[in-house]
Amino acid sequence: EADIYQTPRYLVIGTGKKITLECSQTMGHDKMYWYQQDPGMELHLIHYSYGVNSTEKGDLSSESTVSRIRTEHFPLTLESARPSHTSQYLCASSRSGTGELFFGEGSRLTVL
Amino acid sequence: DQQVKQNSPSLSVQEGRISILNCDYTNSMFDYFLWYKKYPAEGPTFLISISSIKDKNEDGRFTVFLNKSAKHLSLHIVPSQPGDSAVYFCAASLGTSGTYKYIFGTGTRLKVLA
């Protein structure tokens, strides 16, 4: 059973609002990831982190930002949400970066 | 440039028969491959994985085959059950190269008919 949690599960907000999607894991994993998925599409890597104070942009350009101040916490922030940000955001973690990747339940964001 | 491809967007199989889901990749540096199952509005659930040094891994009803020369892997589910109906993603990782990234395919929607 994976111990990785995302909040909120669902969020509907208006254009221009600032939002933060929370992700926490209790497994002590160094590697953490954010993926974005639109319905029927693949999971696109938008951010990843190798450890505390380490963050990298993924393969898909994103206007979101991330931080990694603590091992267990990897929040994603959108400073000014737009309808094009409507998507499902999936947080994941891995101990080694080459073994199993554990996912949270996801955060479904809708920007009106 | 899609490094991991699942060319079949959907597959329908009769209950009790074998389901075969395919995945192709282009980067020979991938060292670990994984299969995930996903329901709408939920996170992917890990099914089975295989290291690049192996060519087969089996776990219950699920078997993954890896053909490195063809850069191809497949997931076999036998016997298929209605509860297996979901979207299946293959993924590949570049752990030993130091980048620790997981790249996902586009997914195949499996429907198991009762």
Tab-separated table of C-alpha atoms in Angstrom:
chain	number	residue	atom	x	y	z
A	1	GLU	CA	0.000	0.000	0.000
A	2	ALA	CA	1.538	3.284	-1.153
A	3	ASP	CA	1.651	6.139	1.358
A	4	ILE	CA	1.458	9.143	-0.914
A	5	TYR	CA	-1.303	11.677	-0.541
A	6	GLN	CA	-2.613	14.489	-2.672
A	7	THR	CA	-4.973	17.287	-1.760
A	8	PRO	CA	-7.350	18.509	-2.930
A	9	ARG	CA	-8.756	15.610	-4.952
A	10	TYR	CA	-11.009	17.984	-6.870
A	11	LEU	CA	-10.788	21.757	-7.289
A	12	VAL	CA	-12.900	24.155	-9.347
A	13	ILE	CA	-11.659	27.731	-9.412
A	14	GLY	CA	-11.933	30.894	-11.452
A	15	THR	CA	-9.366	32.304	-13.845
A	16	GLY	CA	-6.547	34.277	-12.252
A	17	LYS	CA	-6.594	32.529	-8.886
A	18	LYS	CA	-3.453	31.189	-7.268
A	19	ILE	CA	-3.597	27.520	-6.357
A	20	THR	CA	-1.325	25.042	-4.653
A	21	LEU	CA	-1.683	21.301	-5.055
A	22	GLU	CA	-0.259	19.421	-2.097
A	23	CYS	CA	1.632	16.145	-2.256
A	24	SER	CA	3.107	14.281	0.693
A	25	GLN	CA	4.693	10.860	1.048
A	26	THR	CA	5.652	9.008	4.205
A	27	MET	CA	7.983	6.459	2.616
A	28	GLY	CA	11.142	8.560	2.847
A	29	HIS	CA	11.597	8.532	-0.924
A	30	ASP	CA	14.165	10.900	-2.389
A	31	LYS	CA	12.693	11.075	-5.896
A	32	MET	CA	9.366	12.818	-6.434
A	33	TYR	CA	7.491	13.667	-9.599
A	34	TRP	CA	4.514	15.620	-10.946
A	35	TYR	CA	2.691	14.367	-14.022
A	36	GLN	CA	-0.143	16.021	-15.932
A	37	GLN	CA	-2.743	13.967	-17.744
A	38	ASP	CA	-5.584	15.069	-19.977
A	39	PRO	CA	-8.387	12.543	-20.651
A	40	GLY	CA	-7.283	9.837	-23.067
A	41	MET	CA	-3.745	11.139	-23.214
A	42	GLU	CA	-0.423	10.003	-21.827
A	43	LEU	CA	1.062	11.113	-18.552
A	44	HIS	CA	3.382	14.046	-19.171
A	45	LEU	CA	6.222	14.693	-16.740
A	46	ILE	CA	6.141	18.374	-15.748
A	47	HIS	CA	8.443	18.481	-12.688
A	48	TYR	CA	10.718	16.174	-10.752
A	49	SER	CA	13.015	16.293	-7.762
A	50	TYR	CA	16.000	14.203	-6.715
A	51	GLY	CA	15.881	15.364	-3.126
A	52	VAL	CA	15.591	18.370	-0.842
A	53	ASN	CA	16.309	21.670	-2.631
A	54	SER	CA	16.536	19.871	-5.977
A	55	THR	CA	13.888	20.496	-8.634
A	56	GLU	CA	13.945	20.052	-12.397
A	57	LYS	CA	11.511	20.807	-15.180
A	58	GLY	CA	10.095	17.810	-16.994
A	59	ASP	CA	9.550	17.094	-20.648
A	60	LEU	CA	6.302	19.058	-20.924
A	61	SER	CA	6.550	22.787	-20.473
A	62	SER	CA	4.402	23.971	-17.597
A	63	GLU	CA	3.641	27.346	-16.065
A	64	SER	CA	3.510	25.745	-12.662
A	65	THR	CA	6.335	25.813	-10.120
A	66	VAL	CA	7.371	23.351	-7.428
A	67	SER	CA	9.427	23.366	-4.258
A	68	ARG	CA	11.126	20.665	-2.190
A	69	ILE	CA	11.958	22.032	1.230
A	70	ARG	CA	11.279	18.759	3.028
A	71	THR	CA	11.801	15.202	1.788
A	72	GLU	CA	8.182	14.252	2.281
A	73	HIS	CA	6.552	17.304	0.714
A	74	PHE	CA	6.461	18.368	-2.964
A	75	PRO	CA	3.783	21.026	-3.605
A	76	LEU	CA	2.907	22.405	-7.031
A	77	THR	CA	1.790	26.013	-7.460
A	78	LEU	CA	0.033	27.891	-10.224
A	79	GLU	CA	0.321	31.654	-9.652
A	80	SER	CA	-2.527	32.569	-11.991
A	81	ALA	CA	-4.738	29.740	-13.143
A	82	ARG	CA	-6.187	29.688	-16.660
A	83	PRO	CA	-8.692	27.366	-18.383
A	84	SER	CA	-5.763	25.753	-20.253
A	85	HIS	CA	-4.527	24.464	-16.863
A	86	THR	CA	-7.612	22.277	-16.521
A	87	SER	CA	-6.262	18.752	-16.178
A	88	GLN	CA	-5.505	15.933	-13.775
A	89	TYR	CA	-2.260	16.343	-11.825
A	90	LEU	CA	-0.590	13.213	-10.485
A	91	CYS	CA	2.146	13.167	-7.875
A	92	ALA	CA	4.497	10.197	-7.567
A	93	SER	CA	7.569	9.090	-5.655
A	94	SER	CA	10.302	6.506	-5.980
A	95	ARG	CA	13.072	5.345	-3.675
A	96	SER	CA	15.681	4.700	-6.298
A	97	GLY	CA	14.458	6.337	-9.478
A	98	THR	CA	14.555	3.009	-11.253
A	99	GLY	CA	12.212	0.820	-9.235
A	100	GLU	CA	8.525	1.071	-8.628
A	101	LEU	CA	6.947	4.487	-8.962
A	102	PHE	CA	4.165	5.090	-6.449
A	103	PHE	CA	1.315	7.421	-7.356
A	104	GLY	CA	-1.112	9.459	-5.336
A	105	GLU	CA	-4.826	9.560	-6.126
A	106	GLY	CA	-4.459	12.661	-8.253
A	107	SER	CA	-5.866	16.200	-8.172
A	108	ARG	CA	-8.470	17.058	-10.762
A	109	LEU	CA	-8.278	20.817	-11.484
A	110	THR	CA	-10.946	22.706	-13.393
A	111	VAL	CA	-10.374	26.385	-14.171
A	112	LEU	CA	-13.438	28.295	-15.304
B	1	ASP	CA	9.424	12.771	-29.995
B	2	GLN	CA	7.618	9.989	-28.180
B	3	GLN	CA	10.094	7.604	-26.596
B	4	VAL	CA	7.479	5.132	-25.352
B	5	LYS	CA	4.616	4.187	-27.647
B	6	GLN	CA	1.478	2.161	-27.246
B	7	ASN	CA	0.070	1.918	-30.753
B	8	SER	CA	-3.258	0.333	-29.837
B	9	PRO	CA	-5.542	2.871	-28.145
B	10	SER	CA	-8.092	0.199	-27.287
B	11	LEU	CA	-8.541	-3.552	-27.014
B	12	SER	CA	-11.587	-5.734	-26.370
B	13	VAL	CA	-11.220	-9.279	-25.078
B	14	GLN	CA	-13.695	-11.920	-23.991
B	15	GLU	CA	-13.654	-12.902	-20.329
B	16	GLY	CA	-11.372	-15.874	-19.718
B	17	ARG	CA	-9.251	-15.255	-22.796
B	18	ILE	CA	-5.779	-13.756	-22.942
B	19	SER	CA	-5.221	-10.005	-23.187
B	20	ILE	CA	-1.994	-8.868	-24.821
B	21	LEU	CA	-0.994	-5.236	-24.527
B	22	ASN	CA	2.007	-3.991	-26.456
B	23	CYS	CA	4.541	-1.237	-25.965
B	24	ASP	CA	7.478	-0.051	-28.072
B	25	TYR	CA	10.325	2.214	-27.046
B	26	THR	CA	13.099	4.010	-28.842
B	27	ASN	CA	15.724	4.738	-26.197
B	28	SER	CA	18.098	1.820	-25.644
B	29	MET	CA	19.242	3.417	-22.379
B	30	PHE	CA	15.984	2.560	-20.613
B	31	ASP	CA	16.871	0.111	-17.846
B	32	TYR	CA	13.556	-0.626	-16.156
B	33	PHE	CA	10.045	-1.066	-17.485
B	34	LEU	CA	6.753	-0.946	-15.641
B	35	TRP	CA	3.070	-1.504	-16.329
B	36	TYR	CA	0.331	0.478	-14.616
B	37	LYS	CA	-3.444	0.219	-14.557
B	38	LYS	CA	-5.528	3.358	-14.288
B	39	TYR	CA	-9.177	4.137	-13.660
B	40	PRO	CA	-10.597	7.596	-14.447
B	41	ALA	CA	-10.030	10.213	-11.749
B	42	GLU	CA	-7.633	7.908	-9.862
B	43	GLY	CA	-3.884	7.570	-9.733
B	44	PRO	CA	-2.173	4.747	-11.660
B	45	THR	CA	-1.734	1.469	-9.807
B	46	PHE	CA	1.463	-0.517	-10.256
B	47	LEU	CA	1.011	-3.958	-11.814
B	48	ILE	CA	4.329	-5.497	-12.736
B	49	SER	CA	7.826	-4.511	-13.790
B	50	ILE	CA	10.886	-5.918	-15.488
B	51	SER	CA	14.548	-5.039	-15.467
B	52	SER	CA	16.349	-4.665	-18.759
B	53	ILE	CA	18.587	-7.619	-17.862
B	54	LYS	CA	15.615	-9.997	-17.927
B	55	ASP	CA	13.268	-11.062	-20.681
B	56	LYS	CA	10.298	-12.266	-18.642
B	57	ASN	CA	8.655	-11.604	-15.314
B	58	GLU	CA	5.523	-13.270	-14.027
B	59	ASP	CA	3.170	-12.376	-11.189
B	60	GLY	CA	-0.039	-14.329	-10.937
B	61	ARG	CA	-2.190	-13.622	-13.984
B	62	PHE	CA	0.232	-10.994	-15.277
B	63	THR	CA	3.369	-11.680	-17.316
B	64	VAL	CA	5.609	-9.095	-18.912
B	65	PHE	CA	7.918	-9.974	-21.792
B	66	LEU	CA	10.834	-7.833	-22.903
B	67	ASN	CA	12.503	-8.083	-26.308
B	68	LYS	CA	15.465	-5.718	-26.172
B	69	SER	CA	16.573	-6.252	-29.741
B	70	ALA	CA	13.133	-5.206	-30.978
B	71	LYS	CA	12.739	-2.560	-28.245
B	72	HIS	CA	9.377	-4.072	-27.457
B	73	LEU	CA	7.584	-5.210	-24.352
B	74	SER	CA	4.209	-6.773	-23.824
B	75	LEU	CA	1.865	-7.462	-20.945
B	76	HIS	CA	-0.106	-10.696	-20.955
B	77	ILE	CA	-3.157	-11.075	-18.735
B	78	VAL	CA	-4.573	-14.561	-18.518
B	79	PRO	CA	-7.324	-15.289	-17.833
B	80	SER	CA	-8.822	-11.846	-18.408
B	81	GLN	CA	-11.547	-10.745	-15.999
B	82	PRO	CA	-14.144	-7.946	-16.253
B	83	GLY	CA	-12.386	-6.180	-13.354
B	84	ASP	CA	-9.313	-5.845	-15.568
B	85	SER	CA	-11.162	-3.288	-17.693
B	86	ALA	CA	-9.128	-0.087	-17.377
B	87	VAL	CA	-6.463	1.944	-19.163
B	88	TYR	CA	-3.028	0.336	-19.107
B	89	PHE	CA	0.154	2.386	-19.347
B	90	CYS	CA	3.643	1.142	-19.935
B	91	ALA	CA	6.515	3.193	-18.585
B	92	ALA	CA	10.282	3.152	-18.867
B	93	SER	CA	12.883	4.596	-16.567
B	94	LEU	CA	16.409	5.909	-17.011
B	95	GLY	CA	17.592	5.233	-13.487
B	96	THR	CA	21.112	4.063	-14.097
B	97	SER	CA	21.772	6.918	-16.496
B	98	GLY	CA	21.344	9.265	-13.584
B	99	THR	CA	18.287	11.118	-14.748
B	100	TYR	CA	15.775	9.004	-12.777
B	101	LYS	CA	12.937	9.916	-15.127
B	102	TYR	CA	9.945	7.738	-15.882
B	103	ILE	CA	8.475	8.114	-19.374
B	104	PHE	CA	4.939	6.885	-20.035
B	105	GLY	CA	3.186	5.664	-23.151
B	106	THR	CA	-0.205	6.914	-24.324
B	107	GLY	CA	-2.115	4.032	-22.794
B	108	THR	CA	-4.337	1.235	-24.078
B	109	ARG	CA	-7.947	0.984	-22.957
B	110	LEU	CA	-8.761	-2.643	-22.227
B	111	LYS	CA	-12.349	-3.796	-22.129
B	112	VAL	CA	-13.015	-7.314	-20.928
B	113	LEU	CA	-16.427	-8.526	-22.035
B	114	ALA	CA	-18.405	-10.794	-19.733
